[in-house]
Amino acid sequence: MQLEFTHLPEVTPVFSQFALHERILKAVAELKFVEPTPVQAAAIPLALQGRDLRVTAQTGSGKTAAFVLPMLNRLADLGGPRVEIRALILLPTRELAQQTLKQVELFSQFTYIKSGLVTGGEDFKEQAAMLRKVPDVLIGTPGRLLEQLNAGNLDLSHVQVLVLDEADRMLDMGFAEDMERLCKECENREQTLLFSATTGGAALRDIIGKILKDPEHLMLNSVSQLAEGTRQQIIMADHDQHKEKIIHWLLDNETFQKAIIFTNTRVAADRVYGHLVAKDIKAFVLHGDKDQKDRKLAIERFKQGGSKVLVATDVAARGLDIDGLDLVINFDMPRSGDEYVHRIGRTGRAGGEGLAISLITHNDWNLMSSIERYLKQQFQRRLIKEVKGTYNGPKKVKASGKAVGVKKKKVDKKTGEKKAAAKRKPTAKPRPNAPLASVDGMAPLKKRAPKPE
Ligand code: AMP
């Protein structure tokens, strides 16, 4: 497979220069999109030519319109009665699916194109009934789409355009086989568009080799550029309770419209949320243990400003497009550089300013410094007098930025002398907080595909 790396074209001044159907241009104008973003300027003309594309673009860069507009254009040109699903958008999470559906509906509002959604957490029979009416565009997450397929409710053999959005994330979530199976079901497709926020690893290359035909690769951002729109800071913390104190201070003293606090686990999300509630700070919590209704409600109310603070696991890190989100706090350091980029990609969207603050205990240090190296950036060290702890970072760091392991010396009770600590026997179990592998080279740090939180 030959991959071409294309330089960015000059940004096309206005949307009307694209060879888009007038009804679609009307919707674009209605949404007050005038100038295409760089990813739109690069991807739309090639997609309109029918090329397969692999696009690496930052979340928040306008990538949804970059695939939705050419996809709708193909369908708008067809005319005739609707009898088949003609476009499929595969993506990793329900939230992203709902948001994408909204965009598709807005862009197709002056056409006869109808869209439908198939994700987990929604009524299976209602979905089957929707599928019997045959939408033109189907948007869904792999697991539930396969269930509908296996139940005989879904025919994808007439799909002309297949889009995989956030393909890297779907792979991280363990959907590789489901994705392949669904791609095979769309065997008569004419075009495949694959979007990822990161360049991904071997698994992404493997699926690209299998499903894209002679693709053009549009590299819109290098990974170090991905985080550029956002100021990035770290604050040292002694332990989790200290982190909660810092968060409390930040929420009281920072100027922000909306903030997300990310944790690595559901338990930590609930604990931080509980702490905020106890301090009379109104917040919502979002993680995989919440049922779909609660998740929807939390997002909607957060969007509408029912609360300025959302505590979330990474399920919320992808795709959520929330106006005015300008503060991201990493209660836990994400386990990989890519995840970090996705989290902070929630701020500073569509040109806005953002601030990302990571709270760093000695357990987080090496992970943080690996992420700095990955991004080729140094995060600003910030000290807050009012909530200052005792940890100030490692005493010594290696050239790599990692802490030099300082062995503690025990005091001999009899002589009062310090002696070297006895070597610990290697144990079969890994330490609970130890990263499973280095982030160098950005292999994902998880051994197994993580369960969606
Ligand atoms: P996305 O990366 O697709 O999630 O888009 C991020 C945000 O940018 C969304 O709120 C879009 O509505 C907005 N957006 C995308 N393209 C444009 C554009 N060309 N002009 C203005 N806003 C845009």
Short mmCIF file of N, CA, C and O and ligand atoms in Angstrom, two decimals, residues 15 31-37 39-40 58-66 96 99 103 107 319-321 323 349-350, ligand 1:
data_model
loop_
_atom_site.label_atom_id
_atom_site.label_comp_id
_atom_site.label_asym_id
_atom_site.label_seq_id
_atom_site.Cartn_x
_atom_site.Cartn_y
_atom_site.Cartn_z
N PHE A 15 -16.70 28.26 1.58
CA PHE A 15 -17.31 26.96 1.29
C PHE A 15 -17.92 26.90 -0.11
O PHE A 15 -17.94 25.86 -0.74
N LEU A 31 -25.68 27.48 9.04
CA LEU A 31 -24.90 27.22 10.26
C LEU A 31 -23.80 28.26 10.46
O LEU A 31 -23.01 28.16 11.39
N LYS A 32 -23.74 29.20 9.52
CA LYS A 32 -22.77 30.30 9.58
C LYS A 32 -21.32 29.82 9.46
O LYS A 32 -20.40 30.42 10.00
N PHE A 33 -21.14 28.70 8.77
CA PHE A 33 -19.78 28.28 8.43
C PHE A 33 -19.42 29.04 7.15
O PHE A 33 -20.10 28.91 6.15
N VAL A 34 -18.39 29.85 7.21
CA VAL A 34 -18.00 30.59 6.00
C VAL A 34 -16.70 30.03 5.45
O VAL A 34 -16.62 29.55 4.32
N GLU A 35 -15.68 30.06 6.31
CA GLU A 35 -14.39 29.54 5.85
C GLU A 35 -14.22 28.10 6.33
O GLU A 35 -14.44 27.81 7.51
N PRO A 36 -13.79 27.23 5.43
CA PRO A 36 -13.51 25.87 5.89
C PRO A 36 -12.28 25.85 6.80
O PRO A 36 -11.37 26.65 6.62
N THR A 37 -12.29 24.95 7.76
CA THR A 37 -11.10 24.77 8.59
C THR A 37 -10.05 24.02 7.74
O THR A 37 -10.40 23.45 6.69
N VAL A 39 -8.69 21.11 7.94
CA VAL A 39 -9.01 19.72 7.61
C VAL A 39 -10.12 19.66 6.56
O VAL A 39 -10.11 18.83 5.66
N GLN A 40 -11.05 20.58 6.65
CA GLN A 40 -12.13 20.62 5.64
C GLN A 40 -11.57 21.02 4.28
O GLN A 40 -11.91 20.43 3.25
N GLN A 58 -6.75 16.72 14.44
CA GLN A 58 -7.05 17.02 15.84
C GLN A 58 -8.56 16.98 16.09
O GLN A 58 -9.35 17.40 15.25
N THR A 59 -8.92 16.51 17.25
CA THR A 59 -10.34 16.60 17.60
C THR A 59 -10.67 18.07 17.84
O THR A 59 -9.86 18.81 18.38
N GLY A 60 -11.82 18.51 17.37
CA GLY A 60 -12.17 19.93 17.47
C GLY A 60 -11.72 20.72 16.25
O GLY A 60 -11.89 21.94 16.20
N SER A 61 -11.16 20.02 15.25
CA SER A 61 -10.62 20.72 14.08
C SER A 61 -11.67 20.91 12.99
O SER A 61 -11.38 21.47 11.94
N GLY A 62 -12.86 20.41 13.21
CA GLY A 62 -13.91 20.50 12.18
C GLY A 62 -13.96 19.25 11.32
O GLY A 62 -14.49 19.27 10.22
N LYS A 63 -13.44 18.13 11.83
CA LYS A 63 -13.34 16.93 10.99
C LYS A 63 -14.71 16.33 10.67
O LYS A 63 -14.87 15.68 9.65
N THR A 64 -15.71 16.57 11.53
CA THR A 64 -17.03 15.97 11.25
C THR A 64 -17.57 16.48 9.92
O THR A 64 -17.97 15.70 9.06
N ALA A 65 -17.54 17.80 9.75
CA ALA A 65 -18.04 18.35 8.48
C ALA A 65 -17.16 17.89 7.32
O ALA A 65 -17.65 17.75 6.19
N ALA A 66 -15.88 17.61 7.60
CA ALA A 66 -14.97 17.19 6.52
C ALA A 66 -15.41 15.86 5.90
O ALA A 66 -15.18 15.63 4.72
N LEU A 96 -20.46 10.56 21.01
CA LEU A 96 -19.97 11.04 19.72
C LEU A 96 -21.00 10.73 18.63
O LEU A 96 -21.24 11.53 17.73
N GLN A 99 -23.80 13.28 18.78
CA GLN A 99 -23.34 14.57 18.25
C GLN A 99 -23.23 14.56 16.73
O GLN A 99 -23.59 15.51 16.07
N GLN A 103 -25.16 16.76 13.67
CA GLN A 103 -24.50 17.48 12.56
C GLN A 103 -25.03 17.00 11.22
O GLN A 103 -25.30 17.82 10.33
N PHE A 107 -26.83 19.43 8.48
CA PHE A 107 -26.31 19.61 7.12
C PHE A 107 -27.26 19.08 6.05
O PHE A 107 -27.19 19.48 4.89
N GLY A 319 -14.70 13.28 21.25
CA GLY A 319 -15.85 13.69 20.48
C GLY A 319 -16.77 14.72 21.13
O GLY A 319 -17.46 15.42 20.42
N LEU A 320 -16.78 14.80 22.45
CA LEU A 320 -17.71 15.75 23.08
C LEU A 320 -17.37 17.17 22.64
O LEU A 320 -16.26 17.62 22.80
N ASP A 321 -18.36 17.83 22.10
CA ASP A 321 -18.12 19.20 21.65
C ASP A 321 -18.97 20.11 22.53
O ASP A 321 -20.17 20.18 22.39
N ASP A 323 -19.55 23.83 23.99
CA ASP A 323 -19.24 25.26 23.87
C ASP A 323 -18.75 25.79 25.19
O ASP A 323 -19.34 25.51 26.24
N ARG A 349 -11.49 24.49 21.48
CA ARG A 349 -12.03 24.03 20.19
C ARG A 349 -12.40 25.21 19.31
O ARG A 349 -12.74 26.27 19.79
N ALA A 350 -12.30 24.97 18.01
CA ALA A 350 -12.65 25.98 17.00
C ALA A 350 -12.08 27.36 17.38
O ALA A 350 -12.78 28.36 17.40
P1 AMP B 1 -15.57 18.90 15.13
O1 AMP B 1 -14.06 18.81 15.14
O2 AMP B 1 -16.13 18.37 13.87
O3 AMP B 1 -16.17 18.28 16.36
O4 AMP B 1 -15.96 20.47 15.17
C1 AMP B 1 -15.65 21.31 16.25
C2 AMP B 1 -16.55 22.53 16.29
O5 AMP B 1 -16.21 23.45 15.26
C3 AMP B 1 -18.03 22.22 16.10
O6 AMP B 1 -18.75 22.98 17.06
C4 AMP B 1 -18.35 22.69 14.71
O7 AMP B 1 -19.70 23.11 14.61
C5 AMP B 1 -17.39 23.87 14.54
N1 AMP B 1 -16.97 24.06 13.13
C6 AMP B 1 -16.55 23.09 12.30
N2 AMP B 1 -16.22 23.60 11.10
C7 AMP B 1 -16.44 24.93 11.16
C8 AMP B 1 -16.30 26.00 10.21
N3 AMP B 1 -15.84 25.82 8.99
N4 AMP B 1 -16.64 27.25 10.64
C9 AMP B 1 -17.09 27.45 11.89
N5 AMP B 1 -17.24 26.49 12.82
C10 AMP B 1 -16.93 25.23 12.48
#
